[in-house]
Amino acid sequence: MSMPPSFAMALALGTLGGALFTWIGMPLSWMLGAMTATGLAAIMALPVKGFVKARPPMSAVIGAMLGSQFGPHTLESAATWWPALLGLAAYLVVAAGICIFYLRKVARLDGPTAFFSAMPGGLVDMVLLGAERGGDERTIALMHSARIFLVVLGLPPVMMLATGADPVARAADWRPLTSMGMMDVIFLLGAIAVGTGLGKLLRLPAPFLIGPMLVSSLLHWSGTSGFAVPSAIIAAAQVVLGTTVGCRFAGISRRFVLRILAISAGSTALLLLVAVVFSFALHAVVDVPVAGMLLAFSPGGLAEMSLVALALKIEVSFVVVSHMVRIGLVILAAGLLSKRYSPTA
């Protein structure tokens, strides 16, 4: 299927936004620029729209890129991560509890809508579970879209204020396309093809992302391949991902989008504040920099936060594993606890 004109326009705007943010020296420029440009275009009711078939192949590329960050050293490091993963479970309980209270008492959302909007898990899973429990699907979907949008947008200044780390200075060095040999390209494409099939066969969550990541990780763990993805491909992945996030606000009334953004700004600020507190507390017992801990606990999407970690060269394997655990815990807890919520709660 050919690319719809509405998405082609969105992608063009996203690329221009990314180029502009890169030119002025913004951190995470390609993702933030694309997300901001398309988000503004959607709010202004310009003819932009997401394309459901654009994300899966890009997720597969991102998964293969993330897998390249897992090596023999990862297993040794992972043995020391268990206090952080236990802390992650505590963080989810505290952060979700605070957000539910905020969304119920301040934003005046109904019980199931507030519950599933507060859960920092996957958008699709929370929308489906929320609909089963009588929640407002549109509000839940927009709340999660707004959360990811605001986390990616607000993370660089929060990181600078809380940890002193400069996202611009930490940006990965530019790796040219010529750095990949023919065998590297073959292994990259093979990891994407085999991983995508494996992800579907095993019915993994986020199969297009996690499947290629597992195959790529195995290639790097075993020493079969050491391919590293060029910076241009990482930039392209950021543009597509940022564009799809921004386009989630398309086709919805400006007033409703702005209301959701305002509500989500409050809940996102609470989530990030709790993440900062837990990051500093756990840094004392886990040998991971505070910046890496903050990325691992930030309530953004798995693909978005992992790509941020990759772009900034900050504890990529730890961040990826933490967000995979977060999504699993949230889906499990949401399914078990949501039964107490009803549309009249």
Short mmCIF file of C-alpha atoms in Angstrom, two decimals:
data_model
loop_
_atom_site.label_atom_id
_atom_site.label_comp_id
_atom_site.label_asym_id
_atom_site.label_seq_id
_atom_site.Cartn_x
_atom_site.Cartn_y
_atom_site.Cartn_z
CA MET A 1 0.00 0.00 0.00
CA SER A 2 1.35 3.42 -0.95
CA MET A 3 1.87 6.12 1.65
CA PRO A 4 -1.23 8.34 2.11
CA PRO A 5 -0.68 12.02 1.20
CA SER A 6 -1.68 13.06 4.73
CA PHE A 7 1.13 10.99 6.25
CA ALA A 8 3.59 12.08 3.55
CA MET A 9 2.86 15.68 4.52
CA ALA A 10 3.25 14.81 8.21
CA LEU A 11 6.58 13.09 7.52
CA ALA A 12 7.79 16.09 5.53
CA LEU A 13 6.83 18.44 8.37
CA GLY A 14 8.47 16.09 10.87
CA THR A 15 11.70 16.05 8.87
CA LEU A 16 11.71 19.84 8.64
CA GLY A 17 11.04 20.08 12.37
CA GLY A 18 13.88 17.68 13.11
CA ALA A 19 16.26 19.58 10.84
CA LEU A 20 15.29 22.88 12.50
CA PHE A 21 15.82 21.51 16.01
CA THR A 22 19.17 20.06 14.91
CA TRP A 23 20.23 23.40 13.44
CA ILE A 24 19.46 25.31 16.66
CA GLY A 25 21.20 22.65 18.78
CA MET A 26 18.24 21.11 20.62
CA PRO A 27 18.71 17.77 22.40
CA LEU A 28 17.03 14.73 20.82
CA SER A 29 16.51 17.07 17.89
CA TRP A 30 15.12 14.69 15.27
CA MET A 31 12.52 13.13 17.55
CA LEU A 32 11.53 16.32 19.39
CA GLY A 33 11.47 18.38 16.20
CA ALA A 34 9.30 15.88 14.33
CA MET A 35 6.97 15.42 17.28
CA THR A 36 6.56 19.14 17.88
CA ALA A 37 6.03 20.05 14.22
CA THR A 38 3.42 17.36 13.57
CA GLY A 39 1.77 17.86 16.94
CA LEU A 40 1.28 21.56 16.23
CA ALA A 41 0.05 20.78 12.72
CA ALA A 42 -2.52 18.34 14.12
CA ILE A 43 -3.75 20.84 16.72
CA MET A 44 -4.03 23.49 14.00
CA ALA A 45 -6.17 21.04 11.96
CA LEU A 46 -3.72 20.85 9.06
CA PRO A 47 -4.21 17.79 6.79
CA VAL A 48 -1.81 15.47 8.59
CA LYS A 49 -2.61 11.97 9.76
CA GLY A 50 -0.78 8.95 11.10
CA PHE A 51 -0.19 5.83 9.02
CA VAL A 52 -0.68 2.57 10.93
CA LYS A 53 1.70 0.63 8.63
CA ALA A 54 4.60 3.04 9.16
CA ARG A 55 5.34 2.16 12.78
CA PRO A 56 5.85 -1.67 12.63
CA PRO A 57 8.80 -1.69 10.17
CA MET A 58 10.40 1.24 11.99
CA SER A 59 9.88 -0.56 15.31
CA ALA A 60 11.71 -3.56 13.82
CA VAL A 61 14.65 -1.35 12.83
CA ILE A 62 14.70 0.20 16.31
CA GLY A 63 14.57 -3.26 17.89
CA ALA A 64 17.59 -4.42 15.88
CA MET A 65 19.43 -1.24 16.83
CA LEU A 66 18.68 -1.75 20.52
CA GLY A 67 19.78 -5.37 20.35
CA SER A 68 23.18 -4.21 19.11
CA GLN A 69 23.74 -2.66 22.55
CA PHE A 70 23.58 -6.04 24.30
CA GLY A 71 26.92 -7.80 24.59
CA PRO A 72 28.65 -10.34 26.84
CA HIS A 73 29.02 -7.64 29.50
CA THR A 74 25.26 -7.23 29.74
CA LEU A 75 24.72 -10.50 31.63
CA GLU A 76 27.32 -9.49 34.20
CA SER A 77 25.69 -6.10 34.68
CA ALA A 78 22.16 -7.52 34.77
CA ALA A 79 22.99 -9.53 37.89
CA THR A 80 23.30 -6.24 39.79
CA TRP A 81 20.06 -4.72 38.50
CA TRP A 82 17.56 -6.60 40.71
CA PRO A 83 17.27 -3.83 43.37
CA ALA A 84 16.34 -1.36 40.62
CA LEU A 85 13.72 -3.71 39.17
CA LEU A 86 12.20 -4.20 42.64
CA GLY A 87 12.28 -0.43 43.04
CA LEU A 88 10.54 -0.13 39.69
CA ALA A 89 7.59 -2.14 41.04
CA ALA A 90 7.40 0.17 44.07
CA TYR A 91 7.64 3.21 41.79
CA LEU A 92 4.69 2.01 39.71
CA VAL A 93 2.52 1.57 42.82
CA VAL A 94 3.37 5.01 44.20
CA ALA A 95 3.26 6.89 40.88
CA ALA A 96 0.03 5.27 39.69
CA GLY A 97 -1.65 5.83 43.06
CA ILE A 98 -0.79 9.54 43.04
CA CYS A 99 -1.94 9.93 39.43
CA ILE A 100 -5.22 8.14 40.01
CA PHE A 101 -5.94 10.48 42.92
CA TYR A 102 -5.06 13.51 40.76
CA LEU A 103 -7.19 12.39 37.82
CA ARG A 104 -10.18 11.56 40.03
CA LYS A 105 -10.13 14.54 42.40
CA VAL A 106 -8.59 17.31 40.28
CA ALA A 107 -9.39 16.36 36.68
CA ARG A 108 -12.75 14.80 37.68
CA LEU A 109 -12.43 11.74 35.43
CA ASP A 110 -14.59 8.72 36.14
CA GLY A 111 -13.07 5.70 37.94
CA PRO A 112 -12.05 3.37 35.10
CA THR A 113 -10.97 6.24 32.83
CA ALA A 114 -8.78 7.70 35.60
CA PHE A 115 -7.35 4.27 36.49
CA PHE A 116 -6.31 3.28 32.97
CA SER A 117 -5.14 6.79 32.09
CA ALA A 118 -2.86 6.77 35.14
CA MET A 119 -1.26 3.39 34.39
CA PRO A 120 2.15 4.06 32.73
CA GLY A 121 1.83 1.09 30.39
CA GLY A 122 1.28 0.42 26.70
CA LEU A 123 -1.32 2.58 24.98
CA VAL A 124 -3.10 -0.24 23.14
CA ASP A 125 -3.26 -2.50 26.19
CA MET A 126 -4.61 0.23 28.47
CA VAL A 127 -7.23 1.34 25.93
CA LEU A 128 -8.49 -2.24 25.43
CA LEU A 129 -8.61 -3.00 29.15
CA GLY A 130 -10.16 0.38 29.89
CA ALA A 131 -12.91 -0.15 27.33
CA GLU A 132 -13.74 -3.53 28.89
CA ARG A 133 -14.18 -1.83 32.27
CA GLY A 134 -16.38 0.98 30.93
CA GLY A 135 -13.74 3.70 30.54
CA ASP A 136 -13.72 6.41 27.87
CA GLU A 137 -11.52 4.93 25.12
CA ARG A 138 -10.81 8.27 23.42
CA THR A 139 -9.75 9.96 26.66
CA ILE A 140 -7.55 7.03 27.72
CA ALA A 141 -5.86 6.91 24.30
CA LEU A 142 -5.24 10.65 24.26
CA MET A 143 -4.00 10.68 27.85
CA HIS A 144 -1.36 8.07 27.02
CA SER A 145 -0.43 9.82 23.76
CA ALA A 146 -0.11 13.12 25.63
CA ARG A 147 1.97 11.45 28.37
CA ILE A 148 4.49 10.11 25.85
CA PHE A 149 4.53 13.46 24.02
CA LEU A 150 5.13 15.43 27.23
CA VAL A 151 7.69 13.00 28.68
CA VAL A 152 9.84 13.12 25.56
CA LEU A 153 9.45 16.91 25.43
CA GLY A 154 10.10 17.48 29.13
CA LEU A 155 12.80 14.87 29.76
CA PRO A 156 15.84 16.88 28.56
CA PRO A 157 15.24 19.86 30.90
CA VAL A 158 14.29 17.54 33.78
CA MET A 159 17.48 15.55 33.20
CA MET A 160 19.58 18.72 33.21
CA LEU A 161 17.94 20.09 36.36
CA ALA A 162 17.91 16.84 38.31
CA THR A 163 21.19 15.21 37.30
CA GLY A 164 23.26 17.94 35.65
CA ALA A 165 23.66 15.76 32.54
CA ASP A 166 23.62 17.76 29.31
CA PRO A 167 21.64 15.83 26.65
CA VAL A 168 23.28 17.84 23.87
CA ALA A 169 26.80 17.05 25.08
CA ARG A 170 25.92 13.37 25.58
CA ALA A 171 24.59 12.89 22.06
CA ALA A 172 26.21 9.96 20.30
CA ASP A 173 29.01 10.71 17.84
CA TRP A 174 27.96 10.70 14.18
CA ARG A 175 28.45 7.29 12.59
CA PRO A 176 28.42 7.51 8.74
CA LEU A 177 26.54 5.09 6.51
CA THR A 178 29.86 3.86 5.14
CA SER A 179 30.68 2.42 8.57
CA MET A 180 28.45 -0.57 7.77
CA GLY A 181 29.91 -3.28 5.59
CA MET A 182 27.88 -5.63 3.40
CA MET A 183 27.90 -8.40 6.04
CA ASP A 184 26.69 -5.89 8.66
CA VAL A 185 23.76 -4.97 6.40
CA ILE A 186 22.93 -8.66 5.87
CA PHE A 187 22.96 -9.38 9.61
CA LEU A 188 20.84 -6.26 10.32
CA LEU A 189 18.21 -7.24 7.73
CA GLY A 190 18.32 -10.84 8.91
CA ALA A 191 17.73 -9.81 12.52
CA ILE A 192 14.74 -7.74 11.40
CA ALA A 193 13.22 -10.49 9.23
CA VAL A 194 13.79 -13.42 11.62
CA GLY A 195 12.96 -11.35 14.70
CA THR A 196 9.68 -10.09 13.27
CA GLY A 197 8.60 -13.63 12.41
CA LEU A 198 9.66 -14.88 15.85
CA GLY A 199 7.84 -12.06 17.60
CA LYS A 200 4.60 -12.88 15.80
CA LEU A 201 4.99 -16.64 16.29
CA LEU A 202 5.58 -16.31 20.05
CA ARG A 203 2.96 -13.56 20.35
CA LEU A 204 5.38 -11.31 22.17
CA PRO A 205 4.22 -7.91 23.40
CA ALA A 206 5.40 -5.32 20.83
CA PRO A 207 6.51 -8.19 18.52
CA PHE A 208 8.00 -5.90 15.84
CA LEU A 209 10.26 -4.30 18.45
CA ILE A 210 11.11 -7.10 20.87
CA GLY A 211 11.50 -9.91 18.29
CA PRO A 212 14.26 -8.20 16.25
CA MET A 213 15.84 -6.96 19.48
CA LEU A 214 16.14 -10.52 20.82
CA VAL A 215 17.68 -11.83 17.59
CA SER A 216 20.06 -8.87 17.36
CA SER A 217 21.00 -9.35 21.02
CA LEU A 218 21.78 -13.02 20.37
CA LEU A 219 24.00 -12.12 17.41
CA HIS A 220 25.95 -9.65 19.53
CA TRP A 221 26.07 -11.83 22.66
CA SER A 222 27.45 -14.76 20.67
CA GLY A 223 29.94 -12.60 18.78
CA THR A 224 28.41 -13.67 15.45
CA SER A 225 28.07 -10.03 14.43
CA GLY A 226 29.05 -6.69 15.86
CA PHE A 227 27.09 -4.44 13.53
CA ALA A 228 26.45 -0.87 14.69
CA VAL A 229 23.66 1.12 13.09
CA PRO A 230 24.67 4.39 11.34
CA SER A 231 23.47 7.68 12.79
CA ALA A 232 21.39 8.55 9.71
CA ILE A 233 19.20 5.49 10.30
CA ILE A 234 18.81 6.39 13.98
CA ALA A 235 17.81 9.93 12.95
CA ALA A 236 15.27 8.55 10.47
CA ALA A 237 13.82 6.31 13.19
CA GLN A 238 13.48 9.33 15.47
CA VAL A 239 11.67 11.29 12.75
CA VAL A 240 9.17 8.52 12.01
CA LEU A 241 8.56 7.84 15.70
CA GLY A 242 8.18 11.55 16.51
CA THR A 243 5.83 12.01 13.55
CA THR A 244 3.57 9.14 14.61
CA VAL A 245 3.36 10.49 18.18
CA GLY A 246 2.49 13.99 16.96
CA CYS A 247 -0.14 12.66 14.55
CA ARG A 248 -2.06 11.00 17.38
CA PHE A 249 -3.74 14.37 17.97
CA ALA A 250 -5.02 14.61 14.39
CA GLY A 251 -8.76 14.61 13.71
CA ILE A 252 -9.74 15.62 17.25
CA SER A 253 -11.17 18.98 18.23
CA ARG A 254 -8.58 21.52 19.31
CA ARG A 255 -10.45 22.26 22.53
CA PHE A 256 -10.50 18.61 23.59
CA VAL A 257 -6.81 18.08 22.71
CA LEU A 258 -5.76 21.16 24.68
CA ARG A 259 -7.86 20.03 27.67
CA ILE A 260 -6.23 16.58 27.63
CA LEU A 261 -2.77 18.14 27.27
CA ALA A 262 -3.45 20.37 30.28
CA ILE A 263 -4.66 17.44 32.40
CA SER A 264 -1.82 15.23 31.23
CA ALA A 265 0.75 17.93 32.02
CA GLY A 266 -0.21 17.63 35.68
CA SER A 267 -0.09 13.82 35.78
CA THR A 268 3.15 13.71 33.76
CA ALA A 269 4.80 16.19 36.13
CA LEU A 270 3.81 13.97 39.08
CA LEU A 271 5.14 10.84 37.36
CA LEU A 272 8.46 12.52 36.52
CA LEU A 273 8.79 13.92 40.05
CA VAL A 274 8.33 10.46 41.56
CA ALA A 275 10.77 9.06 38.96
CA VAL A 276 13.42 11.60 40.01
CA VAL A 277 12.99 10.68 43.70
CA PHE A 278 13.28 6.94 43.01
CA SER A 279 16.23 7.48 40.66
CA PHE A 280 18.30 9.21 43.32
CA ALA A 281 17.26 6.71 46.00
CA LEU A 282 18.16 3.65 43.91
CA HIS A 283 21.37 5.17 42.56
CA ALA A 284 22.78 4.64 46.04
CA VAL A 285 22.41 0.85 45.78
CA VAL A 286 22.67 0.19 42.01
CA ASP A 287 25.74 0.96 39.92
CA VAL A 288 23.83 2.92 37.27
CA PRO A 289 24.20 6.70 36.75
CA VAL A 290 21.27 8.82 37.92
CA ALA A 291 20.63 9.88 34.30
CA GLY A 292 20.31 6.24 33.26
CA MET A 293 18.06 5.49 36.22
CA LEU A 294 15.85 8.45 35.32
CA LEU A 295 15.51 7.25 31.73
CA ALA A 296 14.61 3.78 32.97
CA PHE A 297 11.91 5.14 35.30
CA SER A 298 10.56 7.88 33.01
CA PRO A 299 6.99 6.97 31.98
CA GLY A 300 7.45 7.25 28.24
CA GLY A 301 6.95 4.52 25.64
CA LEU A 302 9.32 1.55 25.36
CA ALA A 303 10.44 2.52 21.85
CA GLU A 304 10.66 6.23 22.65
CA MET A 305 12.66 5.91 25.88
CA SER A 306 14.93 3.22 24.45
CA LEU A 307 15.66 5.38 21.42
CA VAL A 308 16.43 8.33 23.72
CA ALA A 309 18.88 6.15 25.65
CA LEU A 310 20.48 5.03 22.38
CA ALA A 311 20.76 8.59 21.07
CA LEU A 312 22.31 9.83 24.33
CA LYS A 313 24.52 6.76 24.96
CA ILE A 314 23.02 6.26 28.43
CA GLU A 315 22.74 2.70 29.84
CA VAL A 316 20.79 1.40 26.82
CA SER A 317 20.46 -2.24 27.90
CA PHE A 318 19.37 -1.26 31.44
CA VAL A 319 16.79 1.20 30.10
CA VAL A 320 15.37 -1.34 27.63
CA VAL A 321 15.07 -4.11 30.21
CA SER A 322 13.49 -1.75 32.76
CA HIS A 323 10.82 -0.58 30.35
CA MET A 324 10.02 -4.13 29.26
CA VAL A 325 9.56 -5.06 32.93
CA ARG A 326 7.46 -1.90 33.48
CA ILE A 327 5.06 -2.77 30.68
CA GLY A 328 4.71 -6.36 31.89
CA LEU A 329 4.05 -5.27 35.48
CA VAL A 330 1.52 -2.63 34.45
CA ILE A 331 -0.45 -4.98 32.20
CA LEU A 332 -0.52 -7.65 34.92
CA ALA A 333 -1.46 -5.24 37.71
CA ALA A 334 -4.03 -3.37 35.62
CA GLY A 335 -5.80 -6.58 34.70
CA LEU A 336 -5.91 -7.77 38.33
CA LEU A 337 -6.76 -4.48 40.06
CA SER A 338 -9.13 -2.90 37.57
CA LYS A 339 -12.02 -5.21 38.55
CA ARG A 340 -12.71 -2.95 41.51
CA TYR A 341 -13.44 -0.06 39.12
CA SER A 342 -16.77 0.43 37.45
CA PRO A 343 -18.18 3.30 35.35
CA THR A 344 -19.84 4.68 38.47
CA ALA A 345 -16.81 4.29 40.77
#
